[in-house]
Short mmCIF file of N, CA, C and O in Angstrom, two decimals:
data_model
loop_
_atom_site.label_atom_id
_atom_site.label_comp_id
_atom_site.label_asym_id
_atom_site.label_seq_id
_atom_site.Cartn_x
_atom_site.Cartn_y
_atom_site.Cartn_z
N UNK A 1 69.28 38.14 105.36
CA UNK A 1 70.70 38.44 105.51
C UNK A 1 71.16 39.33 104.35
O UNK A 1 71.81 40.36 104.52
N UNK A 2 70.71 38.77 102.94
CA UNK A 2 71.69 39.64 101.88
C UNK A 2 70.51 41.28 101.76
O UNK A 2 70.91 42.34 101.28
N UNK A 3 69.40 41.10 102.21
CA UNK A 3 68.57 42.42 102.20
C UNK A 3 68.21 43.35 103.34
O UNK A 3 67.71 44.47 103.27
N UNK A 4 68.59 42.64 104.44
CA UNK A 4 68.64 43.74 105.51
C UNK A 4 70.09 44.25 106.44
O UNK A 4 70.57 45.34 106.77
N UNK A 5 70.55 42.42 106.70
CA UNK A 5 71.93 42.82 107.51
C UNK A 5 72.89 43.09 106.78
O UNK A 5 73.61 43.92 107.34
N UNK A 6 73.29 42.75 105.66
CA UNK A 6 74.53 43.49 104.62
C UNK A 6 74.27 44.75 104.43
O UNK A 6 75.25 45.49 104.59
N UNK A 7 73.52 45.14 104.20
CA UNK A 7 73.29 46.39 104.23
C UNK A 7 73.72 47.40 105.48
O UNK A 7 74.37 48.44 105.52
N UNK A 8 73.06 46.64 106.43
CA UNK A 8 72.88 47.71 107.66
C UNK A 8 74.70 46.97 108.04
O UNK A 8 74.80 47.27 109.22
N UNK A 9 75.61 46.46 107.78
CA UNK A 9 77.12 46.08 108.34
C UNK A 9 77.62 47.24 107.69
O UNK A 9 78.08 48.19 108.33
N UNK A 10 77.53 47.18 106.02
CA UNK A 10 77.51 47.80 104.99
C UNK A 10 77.90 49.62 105.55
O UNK A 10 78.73 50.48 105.27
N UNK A 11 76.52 49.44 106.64
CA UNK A 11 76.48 51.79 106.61
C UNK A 11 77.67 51.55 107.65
O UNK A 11 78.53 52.39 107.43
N UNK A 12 77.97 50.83 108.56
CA UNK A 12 78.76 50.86 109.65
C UNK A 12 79.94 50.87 109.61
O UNK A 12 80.62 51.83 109.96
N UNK A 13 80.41 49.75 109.15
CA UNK A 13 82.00 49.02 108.22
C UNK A 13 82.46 49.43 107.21
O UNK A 13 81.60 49.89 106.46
N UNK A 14 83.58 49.48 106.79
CA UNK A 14 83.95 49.32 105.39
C UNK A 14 84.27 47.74 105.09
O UNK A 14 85.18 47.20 105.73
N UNK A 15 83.46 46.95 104.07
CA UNK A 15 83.35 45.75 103.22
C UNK A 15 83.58 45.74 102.34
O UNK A 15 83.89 46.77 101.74
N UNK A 16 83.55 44.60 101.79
CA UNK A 16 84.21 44.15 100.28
C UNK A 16 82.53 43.78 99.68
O UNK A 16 82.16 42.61 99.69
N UNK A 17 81.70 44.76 99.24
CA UNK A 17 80.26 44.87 98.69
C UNK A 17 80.13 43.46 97.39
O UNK A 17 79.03 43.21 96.89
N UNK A 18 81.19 42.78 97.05
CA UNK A 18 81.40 42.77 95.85
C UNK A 18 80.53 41.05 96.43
O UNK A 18 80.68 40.76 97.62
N UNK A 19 79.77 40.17 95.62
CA UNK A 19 79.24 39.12 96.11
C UNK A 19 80.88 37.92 96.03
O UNK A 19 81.15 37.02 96.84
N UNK A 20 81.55 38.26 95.03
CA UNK A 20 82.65 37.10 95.08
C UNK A 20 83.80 37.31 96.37
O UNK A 20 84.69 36.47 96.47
N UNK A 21 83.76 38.28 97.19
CA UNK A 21 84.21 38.50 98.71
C UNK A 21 83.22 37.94 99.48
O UNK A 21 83.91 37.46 100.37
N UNK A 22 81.35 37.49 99.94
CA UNK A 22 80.72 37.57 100.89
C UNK A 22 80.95 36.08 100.75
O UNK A 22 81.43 35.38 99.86
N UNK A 23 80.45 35.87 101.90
CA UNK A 23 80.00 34.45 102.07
C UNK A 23 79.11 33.91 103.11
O UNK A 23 79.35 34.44 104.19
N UNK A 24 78.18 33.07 103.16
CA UNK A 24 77.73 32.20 104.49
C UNK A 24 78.63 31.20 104.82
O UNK A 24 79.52 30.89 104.02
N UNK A 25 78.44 30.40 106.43
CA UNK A 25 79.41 29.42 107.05
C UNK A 25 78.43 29.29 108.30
O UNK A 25 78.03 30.19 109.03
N UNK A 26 78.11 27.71 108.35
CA UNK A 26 77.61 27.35 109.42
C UNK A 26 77.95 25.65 109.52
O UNK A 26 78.47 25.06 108.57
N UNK A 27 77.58 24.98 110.79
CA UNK A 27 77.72 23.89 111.20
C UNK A 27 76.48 23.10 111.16
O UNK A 27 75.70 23.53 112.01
N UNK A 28 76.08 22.25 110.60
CA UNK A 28 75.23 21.21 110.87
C UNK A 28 74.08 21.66 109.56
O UNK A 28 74.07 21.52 108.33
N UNK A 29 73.10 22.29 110.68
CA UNK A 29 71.80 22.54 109.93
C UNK A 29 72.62 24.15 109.36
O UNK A 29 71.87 24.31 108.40
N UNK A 30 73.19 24.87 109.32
CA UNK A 30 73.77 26.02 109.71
C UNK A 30 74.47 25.58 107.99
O UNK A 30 74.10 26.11 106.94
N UNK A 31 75.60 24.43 108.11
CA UNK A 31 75.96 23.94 106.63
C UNK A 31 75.16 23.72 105.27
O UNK A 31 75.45 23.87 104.08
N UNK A 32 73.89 23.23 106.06
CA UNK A 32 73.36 23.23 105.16
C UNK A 32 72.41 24.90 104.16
O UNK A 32 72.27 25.44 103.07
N UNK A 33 72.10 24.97 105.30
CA UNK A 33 71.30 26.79 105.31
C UNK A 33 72.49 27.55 104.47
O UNK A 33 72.20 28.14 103.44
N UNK A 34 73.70 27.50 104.90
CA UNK A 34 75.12 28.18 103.89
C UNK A 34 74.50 27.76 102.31
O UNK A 34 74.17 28.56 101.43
N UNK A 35 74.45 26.52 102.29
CA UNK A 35 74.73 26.21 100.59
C UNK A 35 73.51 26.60 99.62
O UNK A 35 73.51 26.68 98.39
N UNK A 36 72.31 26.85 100.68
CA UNK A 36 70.80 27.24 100.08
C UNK A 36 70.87 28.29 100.04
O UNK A 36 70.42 28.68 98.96
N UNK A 37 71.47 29.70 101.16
CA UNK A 37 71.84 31.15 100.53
C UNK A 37 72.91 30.98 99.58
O UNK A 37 73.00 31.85 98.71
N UNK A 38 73.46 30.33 99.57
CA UNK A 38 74.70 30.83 97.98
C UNK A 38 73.68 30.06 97.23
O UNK A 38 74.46 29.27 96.69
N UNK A 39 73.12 29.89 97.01
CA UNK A 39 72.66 29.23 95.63
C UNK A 39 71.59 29.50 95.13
O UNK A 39 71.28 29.21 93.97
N UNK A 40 70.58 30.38 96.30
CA UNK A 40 69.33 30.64 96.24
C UNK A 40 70.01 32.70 96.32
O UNK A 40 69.57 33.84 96.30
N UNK A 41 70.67 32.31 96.37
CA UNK A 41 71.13 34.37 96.36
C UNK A 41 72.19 34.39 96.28
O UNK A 41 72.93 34.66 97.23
N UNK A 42 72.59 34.10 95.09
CA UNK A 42 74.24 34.24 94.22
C UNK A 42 74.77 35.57 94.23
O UNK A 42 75.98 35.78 94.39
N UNK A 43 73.43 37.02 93.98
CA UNK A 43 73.63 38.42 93.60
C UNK A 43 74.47 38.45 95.03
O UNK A 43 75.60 38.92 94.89
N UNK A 44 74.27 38.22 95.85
CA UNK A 44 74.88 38.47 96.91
C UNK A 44 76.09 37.75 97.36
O UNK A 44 77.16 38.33 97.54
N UNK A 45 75.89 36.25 97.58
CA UNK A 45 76.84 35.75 98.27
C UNK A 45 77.77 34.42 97.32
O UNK A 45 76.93 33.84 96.64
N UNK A 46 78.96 33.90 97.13
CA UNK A 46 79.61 32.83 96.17
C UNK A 46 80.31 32.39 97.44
O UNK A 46 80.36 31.19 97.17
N UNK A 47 80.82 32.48 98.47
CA UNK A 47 81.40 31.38 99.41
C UNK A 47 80.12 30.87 100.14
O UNK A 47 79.14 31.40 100.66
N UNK A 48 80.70 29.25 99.89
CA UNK A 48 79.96 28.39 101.51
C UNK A 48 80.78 27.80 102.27
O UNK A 48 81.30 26.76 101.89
N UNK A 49 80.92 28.05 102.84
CA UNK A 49 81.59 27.56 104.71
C UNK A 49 80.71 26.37 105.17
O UNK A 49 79.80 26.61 105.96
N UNK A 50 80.92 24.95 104.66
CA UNK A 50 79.96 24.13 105.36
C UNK A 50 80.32 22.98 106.13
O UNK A 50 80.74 21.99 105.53
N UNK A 51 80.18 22.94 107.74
CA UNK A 51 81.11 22.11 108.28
C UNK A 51 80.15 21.01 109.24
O UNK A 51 79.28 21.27 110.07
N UNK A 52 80.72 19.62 108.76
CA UNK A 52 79.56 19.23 108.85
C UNK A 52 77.86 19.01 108.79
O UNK A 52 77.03 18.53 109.56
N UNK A 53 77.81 19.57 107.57
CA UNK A 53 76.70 20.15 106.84
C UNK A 53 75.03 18.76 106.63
O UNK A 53 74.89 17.82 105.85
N UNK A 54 74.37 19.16 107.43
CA UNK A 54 73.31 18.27 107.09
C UNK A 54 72.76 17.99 105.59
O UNK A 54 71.68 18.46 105.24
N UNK A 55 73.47 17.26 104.81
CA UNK A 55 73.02 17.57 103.69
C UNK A 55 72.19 15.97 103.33
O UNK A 55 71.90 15.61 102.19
N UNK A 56 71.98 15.34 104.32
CA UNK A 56 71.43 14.60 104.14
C UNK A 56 69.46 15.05 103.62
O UNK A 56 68.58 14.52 102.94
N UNK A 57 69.64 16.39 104.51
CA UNK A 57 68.25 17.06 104.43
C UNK A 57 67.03 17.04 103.36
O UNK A 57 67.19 17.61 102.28
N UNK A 58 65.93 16.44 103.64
CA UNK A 58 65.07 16.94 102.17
C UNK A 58 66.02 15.53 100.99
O UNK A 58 66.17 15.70 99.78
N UNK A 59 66.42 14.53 101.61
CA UNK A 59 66.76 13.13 100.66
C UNK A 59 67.89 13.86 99.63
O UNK A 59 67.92 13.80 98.40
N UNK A 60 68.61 14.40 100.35
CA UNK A 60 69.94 14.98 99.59
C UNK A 60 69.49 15.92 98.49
O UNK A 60 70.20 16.05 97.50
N UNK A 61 68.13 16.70 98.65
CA UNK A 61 67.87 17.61 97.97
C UNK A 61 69.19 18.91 97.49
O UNK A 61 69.20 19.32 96.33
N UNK A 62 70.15 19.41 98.43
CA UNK A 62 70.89 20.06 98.32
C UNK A 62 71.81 19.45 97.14
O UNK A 62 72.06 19.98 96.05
N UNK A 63 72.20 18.39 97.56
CA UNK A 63 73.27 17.55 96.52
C UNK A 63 73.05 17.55 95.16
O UNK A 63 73.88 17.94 94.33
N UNK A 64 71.78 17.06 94.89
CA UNK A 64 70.48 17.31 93.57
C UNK A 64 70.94 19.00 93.16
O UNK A 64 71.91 19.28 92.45
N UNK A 65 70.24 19.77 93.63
CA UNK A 65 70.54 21.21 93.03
C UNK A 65 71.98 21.26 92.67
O UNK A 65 72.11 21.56 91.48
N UNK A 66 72.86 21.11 93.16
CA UNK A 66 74.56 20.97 92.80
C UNK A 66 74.81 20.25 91.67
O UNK A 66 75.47 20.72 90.75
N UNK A 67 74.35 19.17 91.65
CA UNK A 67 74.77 18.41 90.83
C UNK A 67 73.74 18.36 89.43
O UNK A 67 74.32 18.10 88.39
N UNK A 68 72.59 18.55 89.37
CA UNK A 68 71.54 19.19 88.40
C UNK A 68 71.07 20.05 87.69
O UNK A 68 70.84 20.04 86.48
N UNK A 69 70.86 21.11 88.78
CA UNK A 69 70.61 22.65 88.34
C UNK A 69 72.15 23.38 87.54
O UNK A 69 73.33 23.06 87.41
N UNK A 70 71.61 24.06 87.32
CA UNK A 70 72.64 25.33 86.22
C UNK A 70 73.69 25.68 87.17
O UNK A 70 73.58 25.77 88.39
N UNK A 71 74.73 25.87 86.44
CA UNK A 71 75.91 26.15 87.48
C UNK A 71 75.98 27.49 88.25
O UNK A 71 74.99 28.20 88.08
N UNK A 72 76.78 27.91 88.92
CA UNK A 72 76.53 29.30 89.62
C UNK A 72 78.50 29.58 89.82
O UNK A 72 79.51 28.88 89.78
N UNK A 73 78.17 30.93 90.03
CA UNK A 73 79.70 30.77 90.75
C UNK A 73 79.50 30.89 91.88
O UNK A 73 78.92 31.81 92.46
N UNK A 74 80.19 29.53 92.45
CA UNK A 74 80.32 29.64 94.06
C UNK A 74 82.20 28.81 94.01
O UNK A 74 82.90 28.15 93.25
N UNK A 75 82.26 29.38 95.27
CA UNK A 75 83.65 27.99 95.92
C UNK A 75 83.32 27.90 96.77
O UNK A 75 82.62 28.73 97.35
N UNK A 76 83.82 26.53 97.31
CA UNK A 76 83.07 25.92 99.06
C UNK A 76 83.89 24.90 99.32
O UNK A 76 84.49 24.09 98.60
N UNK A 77 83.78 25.17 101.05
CA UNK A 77 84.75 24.89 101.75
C UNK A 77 83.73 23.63 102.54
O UNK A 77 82.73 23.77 103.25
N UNK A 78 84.38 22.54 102.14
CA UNK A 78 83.57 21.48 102.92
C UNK A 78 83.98 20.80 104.24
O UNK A 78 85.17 21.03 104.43
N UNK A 79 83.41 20.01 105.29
CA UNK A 79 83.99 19.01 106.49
C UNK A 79 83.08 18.36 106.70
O UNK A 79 81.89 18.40 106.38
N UNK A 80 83.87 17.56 107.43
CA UNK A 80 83.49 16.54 108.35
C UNK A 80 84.17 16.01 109.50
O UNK A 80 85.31 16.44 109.66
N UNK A 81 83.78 15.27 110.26
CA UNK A 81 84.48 14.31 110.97
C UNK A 81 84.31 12.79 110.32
O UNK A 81 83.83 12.76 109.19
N UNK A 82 84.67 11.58 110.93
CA UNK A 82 84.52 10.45 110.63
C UNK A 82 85.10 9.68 111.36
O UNK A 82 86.17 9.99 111.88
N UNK A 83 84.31 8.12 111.63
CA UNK A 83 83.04 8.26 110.98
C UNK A 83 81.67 8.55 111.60
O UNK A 83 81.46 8.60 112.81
N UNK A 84 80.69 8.74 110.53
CA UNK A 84 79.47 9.60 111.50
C UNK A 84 79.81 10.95 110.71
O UNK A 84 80.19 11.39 109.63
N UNK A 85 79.54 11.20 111.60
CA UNK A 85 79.22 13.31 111.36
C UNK A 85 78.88 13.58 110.32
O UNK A 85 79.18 14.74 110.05
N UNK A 86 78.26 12.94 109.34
CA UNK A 86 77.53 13.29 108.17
C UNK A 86 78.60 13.80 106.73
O UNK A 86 78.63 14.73 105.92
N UNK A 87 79.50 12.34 107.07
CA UNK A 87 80.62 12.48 106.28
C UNK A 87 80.49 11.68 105.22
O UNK A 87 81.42 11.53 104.43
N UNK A 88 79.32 11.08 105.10
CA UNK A 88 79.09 9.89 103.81
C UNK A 88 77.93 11.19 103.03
O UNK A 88 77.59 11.06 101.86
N UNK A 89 77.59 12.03 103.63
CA UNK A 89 76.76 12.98 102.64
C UNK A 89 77.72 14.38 101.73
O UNK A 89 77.58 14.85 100.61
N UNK A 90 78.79 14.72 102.98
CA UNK A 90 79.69 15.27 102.45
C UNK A 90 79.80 15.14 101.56
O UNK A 90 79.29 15.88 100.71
N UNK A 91 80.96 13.51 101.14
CA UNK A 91 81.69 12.96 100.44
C UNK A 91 80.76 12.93 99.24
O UNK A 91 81.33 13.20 98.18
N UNK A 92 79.44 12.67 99.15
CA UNK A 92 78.40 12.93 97.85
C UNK A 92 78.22 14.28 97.42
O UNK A 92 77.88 14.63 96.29
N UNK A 93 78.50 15.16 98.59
CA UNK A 93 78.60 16.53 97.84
C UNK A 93 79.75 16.82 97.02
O UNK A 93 79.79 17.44 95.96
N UNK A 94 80.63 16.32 97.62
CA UNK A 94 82.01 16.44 97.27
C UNK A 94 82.56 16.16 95.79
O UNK A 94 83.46 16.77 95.21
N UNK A 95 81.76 15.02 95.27
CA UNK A 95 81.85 14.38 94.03
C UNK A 95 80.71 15.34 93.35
O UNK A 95 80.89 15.59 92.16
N UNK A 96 79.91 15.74 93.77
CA UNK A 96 78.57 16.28 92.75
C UNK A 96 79.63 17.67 92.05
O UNK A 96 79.78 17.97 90.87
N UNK A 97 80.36 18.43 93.53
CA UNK A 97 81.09 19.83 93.43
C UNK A 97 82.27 19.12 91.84
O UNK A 97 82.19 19.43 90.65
N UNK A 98 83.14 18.22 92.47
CA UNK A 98 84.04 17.84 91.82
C UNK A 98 83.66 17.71 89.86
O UNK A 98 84.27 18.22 88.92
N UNK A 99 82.38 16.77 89.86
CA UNK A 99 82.30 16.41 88.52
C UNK A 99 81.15 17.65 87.96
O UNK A 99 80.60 17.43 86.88
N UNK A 100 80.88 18.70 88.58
CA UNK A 100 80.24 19.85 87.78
C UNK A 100 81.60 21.12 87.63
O UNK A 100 81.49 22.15 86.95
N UNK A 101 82.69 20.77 88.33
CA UNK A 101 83.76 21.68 88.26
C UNK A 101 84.23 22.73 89.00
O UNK A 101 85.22 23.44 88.83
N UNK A 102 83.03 22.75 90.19
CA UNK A 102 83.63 23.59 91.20
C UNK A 102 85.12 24.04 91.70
O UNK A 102 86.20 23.44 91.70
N UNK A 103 84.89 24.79 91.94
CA UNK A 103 85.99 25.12 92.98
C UNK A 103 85.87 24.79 94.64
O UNK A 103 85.00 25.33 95.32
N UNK A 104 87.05 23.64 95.35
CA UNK A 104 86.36 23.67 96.49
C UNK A 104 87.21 22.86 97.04
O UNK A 104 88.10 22.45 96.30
N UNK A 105 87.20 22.50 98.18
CA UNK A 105 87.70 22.12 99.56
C UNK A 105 87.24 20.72 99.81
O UNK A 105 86.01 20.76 99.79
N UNK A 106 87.61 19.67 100.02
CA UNK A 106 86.39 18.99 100.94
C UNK A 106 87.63 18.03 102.02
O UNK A 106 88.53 17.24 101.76
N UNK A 107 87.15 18.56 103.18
CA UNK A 107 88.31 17.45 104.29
C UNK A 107 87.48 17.10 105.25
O UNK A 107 86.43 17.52 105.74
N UNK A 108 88.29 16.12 105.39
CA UNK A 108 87.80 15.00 106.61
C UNK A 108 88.47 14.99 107.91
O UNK A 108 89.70 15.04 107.78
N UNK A 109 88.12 14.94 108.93
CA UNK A 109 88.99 14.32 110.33
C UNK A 109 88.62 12.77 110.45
O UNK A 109 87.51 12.27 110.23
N UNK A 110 89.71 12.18 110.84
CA UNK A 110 89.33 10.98 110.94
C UNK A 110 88.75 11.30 113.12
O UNK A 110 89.25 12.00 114.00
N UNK A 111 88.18 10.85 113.11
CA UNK A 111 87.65 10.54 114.58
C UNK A 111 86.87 11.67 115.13
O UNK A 111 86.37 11.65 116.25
N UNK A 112 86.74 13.08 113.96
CA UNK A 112 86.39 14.28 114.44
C UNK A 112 84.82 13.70 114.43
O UNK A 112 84.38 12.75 113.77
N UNK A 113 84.12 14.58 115.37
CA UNK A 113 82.82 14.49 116.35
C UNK A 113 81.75 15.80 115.81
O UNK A 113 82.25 16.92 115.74
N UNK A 114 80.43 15.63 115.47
CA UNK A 114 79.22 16.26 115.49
C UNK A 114 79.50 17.35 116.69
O UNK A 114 78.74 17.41 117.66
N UNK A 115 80.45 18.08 116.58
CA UNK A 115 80.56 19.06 118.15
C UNK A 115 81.27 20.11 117.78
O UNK A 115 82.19 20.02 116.97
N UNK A 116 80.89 21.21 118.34
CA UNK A 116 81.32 22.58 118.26
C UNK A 116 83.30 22.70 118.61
O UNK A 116 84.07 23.47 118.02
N UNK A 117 83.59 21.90 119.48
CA UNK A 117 85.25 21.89 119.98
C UNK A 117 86.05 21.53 118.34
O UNK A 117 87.07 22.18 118.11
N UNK A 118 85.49 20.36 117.10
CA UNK A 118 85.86 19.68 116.36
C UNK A 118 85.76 20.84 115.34
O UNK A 118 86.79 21.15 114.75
N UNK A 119 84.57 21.52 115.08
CA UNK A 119 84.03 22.41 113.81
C UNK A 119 85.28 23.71 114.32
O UNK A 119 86.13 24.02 113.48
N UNK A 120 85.31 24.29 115.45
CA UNK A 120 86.27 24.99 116.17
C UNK A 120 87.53 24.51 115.60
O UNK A 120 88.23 25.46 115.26
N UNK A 121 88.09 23.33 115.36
CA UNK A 121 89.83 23.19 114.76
C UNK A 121 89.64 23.11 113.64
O UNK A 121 90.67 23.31 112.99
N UNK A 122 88.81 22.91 113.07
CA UNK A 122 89.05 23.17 111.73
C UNK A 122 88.69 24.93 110.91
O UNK A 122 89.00 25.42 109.82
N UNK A 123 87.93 25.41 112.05
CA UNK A 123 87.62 26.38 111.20
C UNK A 123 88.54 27.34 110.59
O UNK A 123 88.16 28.14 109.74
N UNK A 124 89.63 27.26 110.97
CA UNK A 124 91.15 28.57 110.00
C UNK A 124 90.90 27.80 108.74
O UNK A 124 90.57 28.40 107.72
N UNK A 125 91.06 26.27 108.77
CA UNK A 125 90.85 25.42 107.35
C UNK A 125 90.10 26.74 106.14
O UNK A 125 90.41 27.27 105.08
N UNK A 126 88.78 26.81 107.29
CA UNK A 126 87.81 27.25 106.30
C UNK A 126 87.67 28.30 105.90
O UNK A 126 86.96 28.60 104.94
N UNK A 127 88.75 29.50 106.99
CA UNK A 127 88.91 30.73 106.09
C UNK A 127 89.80 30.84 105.51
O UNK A 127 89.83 31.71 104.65
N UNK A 128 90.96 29.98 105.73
CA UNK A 128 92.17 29.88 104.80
C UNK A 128 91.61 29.74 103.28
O UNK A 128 92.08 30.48 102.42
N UNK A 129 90.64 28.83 102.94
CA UNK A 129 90.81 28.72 101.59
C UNK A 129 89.49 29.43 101.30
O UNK A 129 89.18 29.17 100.14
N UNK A 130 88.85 29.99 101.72
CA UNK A 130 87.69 30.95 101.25
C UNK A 130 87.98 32.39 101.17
O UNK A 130 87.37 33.25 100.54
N UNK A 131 89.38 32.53 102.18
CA UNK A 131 89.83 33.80 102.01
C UNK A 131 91.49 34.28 101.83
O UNK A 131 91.77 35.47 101.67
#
């Protein structure tokens, strides 16, 4: 993504080249994949869009890098539904973001659902505060 398709949007579009404008945003496995390009390719991208984010993945390996590794600049926009939807892993991201000092988002629906209709109402949430 940050070495072939930014580029090739890049000759087409006029963008904001700058990495603190780009961002990833996905749902599920998609949430999680967001927080491993911002963090694994900062030169490029500082927003994550992660909604309902499997971060249970790899024994909360993601959470670990956040809360362990060297800081980065990112801000991130977190969700869930509840309960379920992988809102008790959130909520651990949420605290890892919080007590390293992030900048960031983290909301809940109460009764919201593992489903595209749920990630769909919240998503203005998620460009409202990423953009």
């Amino acid at each position: 993504i940050a070495d072939e398709i930014s580029p090739a949007v890049e000759a087409l579009v006029q963008v904001a080249p700058m990495p603190d404008n780009r961002g990833l945003a996905g749902a599920s496995l998609g949430g999680l994949m967001s927080f491993y390009g911002v963090w694994t390719r900062n030169d490029a991208f500082r927003l994550v869009g992660a909604q309902s984010a499997s971060l249970f993945w790899n024994d909360g390996d993601m959470i670990d890098r956040v809360e362990l590794g060297p800081m980065i600049p990112a801000r991130v926009y977190l969700d869930s539904g509840s309960p379920g939807d992988n809102w008790d892993f959130g909520r651990l991201m949420a605290d890892a973001l919080r007590s390293r000092g992030y900048e960031y988002q983290h909301l809940v629906e109460e009764g919201g659902q593992h489903e595209w209709p749920f990630w769909a109402g919240r998503f203005d949430e998620l460009l409202d505060f990423l953009f």
